[in-house]
Amino acid sequence: MTDDPWEPFLSTVRTVFAFLVCAVIVLAALALVVGLLLLVRIHLRRIHEVLYLGDHPGVGSPGPEDFAWLGYHGGPVWWDLAEVYRRVRLDTGLFVVFLYPFLAVQAVVAAAHLALAWAGVVASRLVDAALLAARRIRMVCPNCFEAMSYPSYVCDGCGRTHRDVRPGMWGVFRRHCVCDRALPTLLLLGSADLDTRCPHCDHALEHRPGEAREFVLPLFGAAGAGKTRLAHGLYLSLEHGAELHPETLSVELMGEETERRLRESRTVLSPRHRVAPTPPGRRAHGATLRVAAGRRTLLVQMYDTAGEWFNTHERTEELSYLGRATTFLLVLDPLAVPAVWEALDAEEQRRLAGDRSGARDPERAYLQVRDQVQRQYRTLGAAPGRGRLAVVVTRGDLLAGTSVDPRGIPPERWLDEVVGAANLLRAAHVDFGSVEVFVTSAVTGPSGAPDPSLTTLSRWVLARDAGALGAALREPCDPLSDAGEERVPLSAGTGGPS
């Protein structure tokens, strides 16, 4: 075999060519790496501008109808992704295809954030709803009587009213008002500490709804039957119980309206004091009390509505709070019943003439309310016959010692035989799950303490919905506390109407 004289040359050429190819590949690889690093740098710089610095002209401030900034998961996460892509595409042109994997990573991170945020929204709402349901908290506006799933909250920074602060597109655990004040989105996160308003009528709700169960207590009856005085008596019996047992029971008037109406209860219940009837044109409004015993708290909304509202179906239909209640007080003035008045002798009639109201037909108010309650129960899907009714005979102190003195007689029997309310009682036992009759004296004694009959009625009112609160009203010195005597009135007394 002969040596090829070109072999050394060809070997040199191959070596040089291999070197050049490797150099080109290395340089191309370096160029690609540098180019890719440059593209990634451009991508990261745009992410910094849009996400960190907030340089996003496409996203403006909330408009005049918007009171909060959208949460990042409520839209801005996608707007930012689109803005980053737009800027990167303008910077890189066709080379943007090399950034698609990085943009895909950003999209995956955005989607993961979105999934976690909305999962947090759903979970927090479910937990909050479960807690409200477990505590049987249902919120009712004492002004418009509408039920609300959540009240509106007023920003303590700028005073704007936020209609629905619950977790959603405006925030998960906090929503940011346009004034940049952070507001809690749930009751369990502290939203109850903010000023609240009704989302339906915008009425200020000073009783901090959502913190405790609400107990709607309608008082109804003919005009002049004694509803206003009885409402004062119920409050005073609770206040007196709190004075006797401050370590276990507390009572607080919630709001200026309630304070104005009930703050003079002790004066109103003075035996010599006469109470003016509720003005017939005044719209019904609940007086709210916060009653607490130990760890149990109840928001009691008492509705003392003028008797004229119970005369016609059209007026009673406006009282939508009736469908929110399960306990009702039918207030009856015995002196206005002809059978009772005629049973008094001439001297008794002369003495009590000034205390007799013009209420002649307690059954009319009962039937109006009964029909409306049943109608509202059907609308709300509530079980019929679940309610409790107390037939409350007022002015018991004026009846003491007369020819129709109810003391020593079972109240229901006295109402049947003396008042002649057999038809009313029969209807009540059919329409309500539980019916009790009480004879009350809405007066105070010489010491300023309310008559024990009011405490007895208050215990019954609170017995089913807040047993611990009712038990806290039991007084060691109360003669009505003994078994078998709970519905026997009265404290002896004379004086003005009760």
Coordinates of C-alpha atoms in Angstrom, one line a residue:
M1 CA 0.0 0.0 0.0
T2 CA 1.4 3.4 -1.1
D3 CA 1.1 6.5 0.8
D4 CA -1.3 9.2 -0.6
P5 CA 0.6 12.5 -0.8
W6 CA -2.7 14.3 -0.2
E7 CA -3.5 12.6 3.0
P8 CA -1.7 15.0 5.4
F9 CA -3.4 17.9 3.6
L10 CA -6.8 16.3 3.8
S11 CA -6.3 15.5 7.4
T12 CA -5.4 19.1 8.1
V13 CA -8.5 20.3 6.2
R14 CA -10.7 17.9 8.1
T15 CA -9.3 19.2 11.4
V16 CA -9.8 22.8 10.5
F17 CA -13.3 22.1 9.2
A18 CA -14.2 20.2 12.4
F19 CA -12.9 23.1 14.4
L20 CA -14.9 25.6 12.4
V21 CA -18.0 23.5 12.7
C22 CA -17.6 23.2 16.4
A23 CA -16.9 26.9 16.7
V24 CA -20.0 27.7 14.7
I25 CA -22.1 25.4 16.9
V26 CA -20.6 26.8 20.1
L27 CA -21.1 30.4 18.9
A28 CA -24.6 29.6 17.8
A29 CA -25.3 27.9 21.1
L30 CA -23.9 30.9 22.9
A31 CA -25.9 33.3 20.7
L32 CA -29.0 31.3 21.5
V33 CA -28.3 31.3 25.2
V34 CA -27.5 35.0 25.2
G35 CA -30.6 35.7 23.1
L36 CA -32.7 33.5 25.3
L37 CA -31.3 35.2 28.4
L38 CA -32.0 38.5 26.8
L39 CA -35.6 37.5 26.0
V40 CA -36.0 36.1 29.6
R41 CA -34.7 39.4 30.9
I42 CA -37.2 41.3 28.8
H43 CA -39.9 39.0 30.1
L44 CA -38.9 39.4 33.7
R45 CA -38.6 43.2 33.3
R46 CA -42.1 43.4 32.0
I47 CA -43.4 41.2 34.8
H48 CA -41.7 43.6 37.2
E49 CA -43.3 46.6 35.6
V50 CA -46.8 45.2 35.4
L51 CA -47.1 43.1 38.5
Y52 CA -44.7 44.8 41.0
L53 CA -44.8 48.4 39.9
G54 CA -48.4 48.3 38.9
D55 CA -47.7 50.0 35.5
H56 CA -50.9 48.9 33.9
P57 CA -52.7 51.7 32.1
G58 CA -55.5 49.4 31.1
V59 CA -56.6 49.0 34.7
G60 CA -58.1 52.2 36.1
S61 CA -59.4 53.2 39.5
P62 CA -62.8 52.0 40.6
G63 CA -65.7 54.1 39.2
P64 CA -68.2 56.2 41.2
E65 CA -70.4 53.1 41.6
D66 CA -67.5 50.9 42.8
F67 CA -66.6 51.1 46.5
A68 CA -63.8 48.5 46.5
W69 CA -60.8 47.3 44.5
L70 CA -61.1 44.0 42.8
G71 CA -59.2 41.2 44.4
Y72 CA -56.3 39.9 42.3
H73 CA -58.2 36.8 41.5
G74 CA -61.3 38.8 40.4
G75 CA -59.8 39.7 37.0
P76 CA -56.4 41.5 37.4
V77 CA -54.5 38.2 37.4
W78 CA -55.5 37.7 33.7
W79 CA -55.3 41.3 32.8
D80 CA -51.7 41.4 34.0
L81 CA -50.8 38.2 32.1
A82 CA -52.3 39.7 28.9
E83 CA -50.5 43.0 29.4
V84 CA -47.1 41.2 30.0
Y85 CA -47.6 39.2 26.8
R86 CA -48.5 42.4 24.8
R87 CA -45.4 44.2 25.9
V88 CA -43.1 41.2 25.4
R89 CA -44.5 40.7 21.9
L90 CA -43.9 44.4 21.0
D91 CA -40.3 44.1 22.3
T92 CA -39.4 40.8 20.7
G93 CA -41.5 40.5 17.6
L94 CA -41.3 37.0 16.1
F95 CA -38.8 35.9 18.7
V96 CA -41.7 35.9 21.2
V97 CA -42.2 32.2 20.3
F98 CA -39.1 31.4 22.3
L99 CA -40.8 32.8 25.4
Y100 CA -44.0 30.8 25.0
P101 CA -42.7 28.2 27.6
F102 CA -42.1 30.9 30.1
L103 CA -45.4 32.6 29.4
A104 CA -47.0 29.2 29.9
V105 CA -45.3 28.9 33.3
Q106 CA -46.7 32.3 34.2
A107 CA -50.2 31.2 33.1
V108 CA -50.0 28.0 35.1
V109 CA -48.9 30.1 38.2
A110 CA -51.8 32.5 37.6
A111 CA -54.3 29.6 37.2
A112 CA -53.0 28.0 40.4
H113 CA -53.4 31.3 42.3
L114 CA -56.9 31.6 40.8
A115 CA -57.9 28.1 41.9
L116 CA -56.6 28.6 45.4
A117 CA -58.2 32.0 45.8
W118 CA -61.7 30.8 44.7
A119 CA -61.3 27.7 46.7
G120 CA -60.7 30.0 49.7
V121 CA -63.8 32.0 48.7
V122 CA -66.0 28.9 48.6
A123 CA -64.5 27.3 51.8
S124 CA -64.8 30.5 53.9
R125 CA -68.4 31.1 52.8
L126 CA -69.3 27.5 53.6
V127 CA -67.7 27.7 57.0
D128 CA -69.3 31.0 57.8
A129 CA -72.7 29.8 56.6
A130 CA -72.3 26.6 58.7
L131 CA -71.5 28.6 61.8
L132 CA -74.5 30.9 61.3
A133 CA -76.7 27.8 60.8
A134 CA -75.3 26.0 63.8
R135 CA -75.9 29.0 66.0
R136 CA -79.4 29.5 64.4
I137 CA -78.6 33.1 63.5
R138 CA -81.0 34.7 61.1
M139 CA -80.8 38.5 60.7
V140 CA -83.9 40.7 60.4
C141 CA -84.0 44.5 59.9
P142 CA -86.1 46.0 62.6
N143 CA -87.0 48.9 60.3
C144 CA -88.1 47.2 57.0
F145 CA -88.5 43.7 58.5
E146 CA -86.6 42.1 55.6
A147 CA -84.4 39.1 56.3
M148 CA -80.7 39.5 55.2
S149 CA -78.1 37.0 54.6
Y150 CA -75.5 39.6 55.5
P151 CA -75.8 43.3 56.4
S152 CA -74.0 46.1 54.6
Y153 CA -70.9 47.5 56.3
V154 CA -69.7 51.1 56.5
C155 CA -66.0 51.7 55.9
D156 CA -64.5 53.3 59.1
G157 CA -62.0 55.2 56.9
C158 CA -64.2 57.1 54.4
G159 CA -67.8 56.2 55.4
R160 CA -68.7 54.4 52.1
T161 CA -71.3 51.6 52.5
H162 CA -70.3 48.2 51.1
R163 CA -73.4 46.2 50.2
D164 CA -71.8 42.8 50.4
V165 CA -68.4 42.3 52.0
R166 CA -68.5 38.5 51.9
P167 CA -65.6 36.7 50.1
G168 CA -65.8 37.0 46.4
M169 CA -64.2 38.8 43.5
W170 CA -63.5 41.8 45.7
G171 CA -61.4 39.8 48.2
V172 CA -61.1 36.6 50.1
F173 CA -60.3 37.5 53.7
R174 CA -60.1 41.3 53.3
R175 CA -61.6 43.7 50.8
H176 CA -59.9 47.0 50.1
C177 CA -62.1 50.1 50.0
V178 CA -61.2 52.7 47.4
C179 CA -59.8 54.7 50.3
D180 CA -57.3 51.7 50.8
R181 CA -58.8 50.7 54.2
A182 CA -58.9 46.9 54.5
L183 CA -62.3 45.6 55.7
P184 CA -62.8 42.0 57.0
T185 CA -65.1 40.0 54.8
L186 CA -66.7 37.7 57.4
L187 CA -68.3 37.9 60.8
L188 CA -65.8 35.5 62.2
L189 CA -63.0 37.8 60.9
G190 CA -64.4 40.8 62.8
S191 CA -66.8 42.5 60.3
A192 CA -69.3 42.9 63.2
D193 CA -67.1 45.5 64.7
L194 CA -67.9 47.9 61.8
D195 CA -71.0 50.1 61.6
T196 CA -73.8 48.2 59.8
R197 CA -76.7 49.1 57.6
C198 CA -79.6 47.2 56.2
P199 CA -78.9 46.2 52.6
H200 CA -82.6 46.7 51.7
C201 CA -83.6 50.0 53.3
D202 CA -80.1 51.4 54.3
H203 CA -81.3 51.8 57.9
A204 CA -78.5 51.9 60.5
L205 CA -78.4 48.6 62.5
E206 CA -76.9 49.5 65.9
H207 CA -77.4 46.0 67.4
R208 CA -74.5 44.5 65.5
P209 CA -76.4 41.8 63.6
G210 CA -74.7 38.4 63.1
E211 CA -73.0 38.2 66.5
A212 CA -75.9 36.6 68.3
R213 CA -79.3 35.0 67.5
E214 CA -82.2 37.3 66.8
F215 CA -85.5 36.7 68.5
V216 CA -88.5 38.5 66.9
L217 CA -91.3 39.1 69.4
P218 CA -94.5 40.7 68.1
L219 CA -97.0 42.2 70.5
F220 CA -100.4 42.6 68.9
G221 CA -103.9 43.4 69.9
A222 CA -106.5 46.1 69.6
A223 CA -105.7 49.8 70.2
G224 CA -105.4 50.6 73.9
A225 CA -105.0 47.0 75.0
G226 CA -101.8 47.8 76.8
K227 CA -99.1 46.7 74.4
T228 CA -96.8 49.6 75.0
R229 CA -97.0 49.3 78.7
L230 CA -96.4 45.5 78.5
A231 CA -93.3 46.1 76.3
H232 CA -91.9 48.4 79.0
G233 CA -92.8 45.7 81.6
L234 CA -90.9 43.0 79.7
Y235 CA -87.8 45.1 79.4
L236 CA -88.0 46.2 83.1
S237 CA -88.3 42.5 84.2
L238 CA -85.2 41.7 82.3
E239 CA -83.3 44.7 83.6
H240 CA -84.5 43.9 87.2
G241 CA -83.2 40.3 86.7
A242 CA -79.8 41.7 85.6
E243 CA -79.7 43.9 88.7
L244 CA -80.4 40.9 91.0
H245 CA -77.9 38.6 89.2
P246 CA -75.2 40.8 87.5
E247 CA -72.8 38.0 87.4
T248 CA -75.1 35.8 85.2
L249 CA -77.4 38.2 83.4
S250 CA -76.9 41.4 81.5
V251 CA -79.4 43.5 79.4
E252 CA -78.4 46.3 77.0
L253 CA -80.6 48.7 75.0
M254 CA -79.3 48.7 71.4
G255 CA -79.5 51.9 69.5
E256 CA -80.8 55.4 70.0
E257 CA -84.4 54.5 69.0
T258 CA -84.6 51.7 71.5
E259 CA -83.0 53.9 74.2
R260 CA -85.5 56.7 73.5
R261 CA -88.5 54.3 73.8
L262 CA -87.6 52.2 76.8
R263 CA -85.2 54.2 79.0
E264 CA -88.1 55.6 81.1
S265 CA -89.7 52.2 81.7
R266 CA -89.5 52.5 85.5
T267 CA -91.4 55.8 85.3
V268 CA -93.9 54.5 82.7
L269 CA -94.7 51.5 85.0
S270 CA -95.5 53.6 88.0
P271 CA -99.0 52.7 89.0
R272 CA -100.2 56.3 88.7
H273 CA -98.7 56.8 85.2
R274 CA -100.9 56.7 82.2
V275 CA -99.4 55.6 78.9
A276 CA -100.5 57.3 75.7
P277 CA -101.5 54.9 72.9
T278 CA -99.0 54.3 70.1
P279 CA -99.8 56.8 67.3
P280 CA -101.7 55.0 64.6
G281 CA -99.7 56.5 61.8
R282 CA -96.3 55.6 63.2
R283 CA -94.6 52.8 61.3
A284 CA -93.7 49.7 63.3
H285 CA -90.1 49.5 64.4
G286 CA -88.5 46.9 66.5
A287 CA -87.0 47.8 69.9
T288 CA -83.8 45.7 70.2
L289 CA -82.4 44.4 73.5
R290 CA -79.1 42.5 73.9
V291 CA -79.7 39.9 76.6
A292 CA -76.8 37.7 77.8
A293 CA -76.5 35.0 80.3
G294 CA -73.1 33.4 80.6
R295 CA -72.0 32.6 77.0
R296 CA -75.6 32.7 75.7
T297 CA -76.6 35.9 74.0
L298 CA -79.9 36.8 72.4
L299 CA -81.0 39.9 70.4
V300 CA -84.6 40.4 71.3
Q301 CA -86.6 42.5 68.8
M302 CA -89.9 43.6 70.4
Y303 CA -92.5 45.0 68.0
D304 CA -95.1 47.3 69.7
T305 CA -97.3 48.1 66.7
A306 CA -100.3 50.4 66.9
G307 CA -103.6 48.5 67.2
E308 CA -104.9 50.1 64.0
W309 CA -102.5 48.1 62.0
F310 CA -104.4 45.0 62.9
N311 CA -107.8 46.2 61.7
T312 CA -107.5 45.4 58.0
H313 CA -105.8 42.8 55.9
E314 CA -104.0 45.5 53.8
R315 CA -102.3 47.0 56.9
T316 CA -101.4 43.7 58.5
E317 CA -99.9 42.5 55.3
E318 CA -97.2 45.2 55.6
L319 CA -96.0 43.7 58.9
S320 CA -93.7 41.1 57.3
Y321 CA -91.8 40.6 60.6
L322 CA -94.7 38.4 61.6
G323 CA -93.4 35.6 59.4
R324 CA -89.9 35.8 61.1
A325 CA -91.3 35.2 64.6
T326 CA -92.1 31.9 66.4
T327 CA -93.4 33.4 69.6
F328 CA -96.4 35.9 69.7
L329 CA -98.1 37.9 72.4
L330 CA -101.8 38.7 72.0
V331 CA -102.5 41.5 74.4
L332 CA -106.0 41.8 75.7
D333 CA -107.7 44.5 77.9
P334 CA -110.3 42.7 80.0
L335 CA -112.0 45.9 81.0
A336 CA -112.9 46.5 77.3
V337 CA -114.7 43.2 77.1
P338 CA -118.4 43.8 77.7
A339 CA -118.8 40.5 79.6
V340 CA -116.2 41.5 82.1
W341 CA -117.4 45.1 82.4
E342 CA -121.0 44.1 83.0
A343 CA -119.8 41.6 85.7
L344 CA -118.4 44.5 87.8
D345 CA -120.7 46.3 90.2
A346 CA -121.6 50.0 89.9
E347 CA -118.8 51.2 92.3
E348 CA -116.2 49.1 90.5
Q349 CA -117.3 50.5 87.1
R350 CA -117.2 54.0 88.4
R351 CA -113.7 53.6 89.8
L352 CA -112.3 51.8 86.7
A353 CA -114.1 53.8 84.0
G354 CA -111.1 56.0 83.3
D355 CA -108.9 53.0 82.8
R356 CA -111.1 51.2 80.3
S357 CA -109.9 51.3 76.6
G358 CA -112.0 51.3 73.5
A359 CA -110.7 47.9 72.4
R360 CA -113.8 45.9 71.9
D361 CA -112.9 42.9 69.7
P362 CA -109.7 41.0 70.5
E363 CA -110.6 38.2 68.1
R364 CA -110.4 40.6 65.1
A365 CA -106.7 41.3 65.8
Y366 CA -106.1 37.7 66.4
L367 CA -107.6 36.5 63.1
Q368 CA -105.8 39.2 61.1
V369 CA -102.4 38.2 62.6
R370 CA -103.2 34.5 62.4
D371 CA -104.0 34.7 58.7
Q372 CA -101.0 36.8 57.9
V373 CA -98.6 34.5 59.9
Q374 CA -99.9 31.5 58.1
R375 CA -99.5 33.2 54.7
Q376 CA -96.0 34.3 55.4
Y377 CA -95.0 30.9 56.8
R378 CA -96.2 29.3 53.6
T379 CA -94.2 31.8 51.5
L380 CA -91.1 31.1 53.6
G381 CA -91.6 27.4 53.5
A382 CA -91.9 27.2 57.3
A383 CA -93.9 24.5 59.0
P384 CA -97.4 25.6 60.0
G385 CA -98.3 25.3 63.7
R386 CA -94.8 25.7 64.9
G387 CA -95.4 29.0 66.7
R388 CA -96.1 29.7 70.4
L389 CA -98.9 32.1 71.5
A390 CA -99.3 33.8 74.8
V391 CA -102.6 35.4 75.4
V392 CA -101.7 38.2 77.8
V393 CA -104.5 39.7 79.9
T394 CA -103.4 43.2 81.1
R395 CA -104.5 45.4 84.0
G396 CA -104.4 42.5 86.4
D397 CA -103.6 44.9 89.3
L398 CA -106.9 46.7 88.5
L399 CA -108.9 43.5 88.6
A400 CA -107.5 42.5 92.0
G401 CA -110.3 42.6 94.6
T402 CA -113.1 43.1 92.1
S403 CA -116.0 40.9 91.3
V404 CA -113.9 39.3 88.5
D405 CA -110.7 38.9 90.4
P406 CA -108.6 36.3 88.5
R407 CA -106.4 35.3 91.5
G408 CA -106.7 31.7 92.5
I409 CA -108.3 30.7 89.2
P410 CA -106.2 29.1 86.3
P411 CA -105.8 31.9 83.8
E412 CA -107.1 29.9 80.8
R413 CA -110.2 28.9 82.7
W414 CA -110.8 32.5 83.8
L415 CA -110.4 33.7 80.2
D416 CA -112.9 31.2 79.1
E417 CA -115.5 31.6 81.8
V418 CA -115.3 35.2 82.7
V419 CA -114.1 36.9 79.5
G420 CA -116.0 34.5 77.3
A421 CA -113.1 33.9 75.0
A422 CA -113.8 30.2 74.4
N423 CA -113.8 30.6 70.6
L424 CA -110.6 32.5 70.6
L425 CA -108.9 29.8 72.7
R426 CA -110.2 27.0 70.6
A427 CA -108.9 28.6 67.4
A428 CA -105.5 29.4 69.1
H429 CA -105.0 25.8 70.2
V430 CA -105.6 24.7 66.6
D431 CA -103.4 27.4 64.9
F432 CA -100.4 27.3 67.3
G433 CA -98.3 24.5 68.6
S434 CA -98.3 25.9 72.1
V435 CA -100.8 28.3 73.8
E436 CA -100.5 29.8 77.3
V437 CA -102.6 32.4 79.1
F438 CA -101.1 35.0 81.5
V439 CA -102.7 37.6 83.6
T440 CA -100.2 40.4 84.1
S441 CA -99.8 43.7 86.0
A442 CA -97.5 46.0 84.2
V443 CA -96.7 48.1 87.2
T444 CA -93.8 48.5 89.7
G445 CA -94.0 48.1 93.4
P446 CA -92.9 50.6 96.1
S447 CA -89.3 49.4 95.7
G448 CA -89.4 50.0 91.9
A449 CA -89.3 46.3 91.1
P450 CA -91.6 45.1 88.4
D451 CA -94.6 43.0 89.3
P452 CA -93.6 39.3 89.4
S453 CA -96.2 38.4 86.7
L454 CA -93.9 40.2 84.2
T455 CA -91.0 38.1 85.2
T456 CA -93.1 35.0 84.8
L457 CA -94.1 36.1 81.3
S458 CA -90.5 36.9 80.4
R459 CA -89.4 33.4 81.5
W460 CA -92.0 31.8 79.3
V461 CA -91.0 34.0 76.3
L462 CA -87.4 33.0 76.5
A463 CA -87.9 29.4 77.7
R464 CA -87.7 27.6 74.3
D465 CA -85.3 29.9 72.3
A466 CA -82.9 30.8 75.2
G467 CA -83.5 28.6 78.2
A468 CA -80.4 29.8 80.0
L469 CA -81.6 33.3 79.7
G470 CA -85.0 32.4 81.1
A471 CA -83.5 30.5 83.9
A472 CA -81.4 33.5 84.9
L473 CA -84.6 35.4 85.6
R474 CA -85.7 33.1 88.3
E475 CA -85.7 35.0 91.6
P476 CA -85.2 33.2 94.9
C477 CA -87.8 35.5 96.5
D478 CA -90.3 35.3 93.7
P479 CA -93.4 33.5 94.9
L480 CA -94.2 32.7 91.3
S481 CA -91.1 30.5 90.9
D482 CA -92.6 27.5 92.8
A483 CA -93.9 24.6 90.8
G484 CA -97.6 24.9 89.9
E485 CA -97.7 28.6 90.4
E486 CA -96.0 30.0 87.4
R487 CA -99.1 31.2 85.6
V488 CA -101.0 32.5 88.6
P489 CA -100.7 36.3 88.7
L490 CA -100.7 38.9 90.4
S491 CA -99.1 41.3 92.8
A492 CA -101.9 43.1 94.6
G493 CA -102.0 46.8 93.7
T494 CA -104.2 49.7 92.5
G495 CA -103.6 52.6 90.3
G496 CA -103.4 53.6 86.7
P497 CA -103.9 51.3 83.7
S498 CA -101.5 48.5 83.2

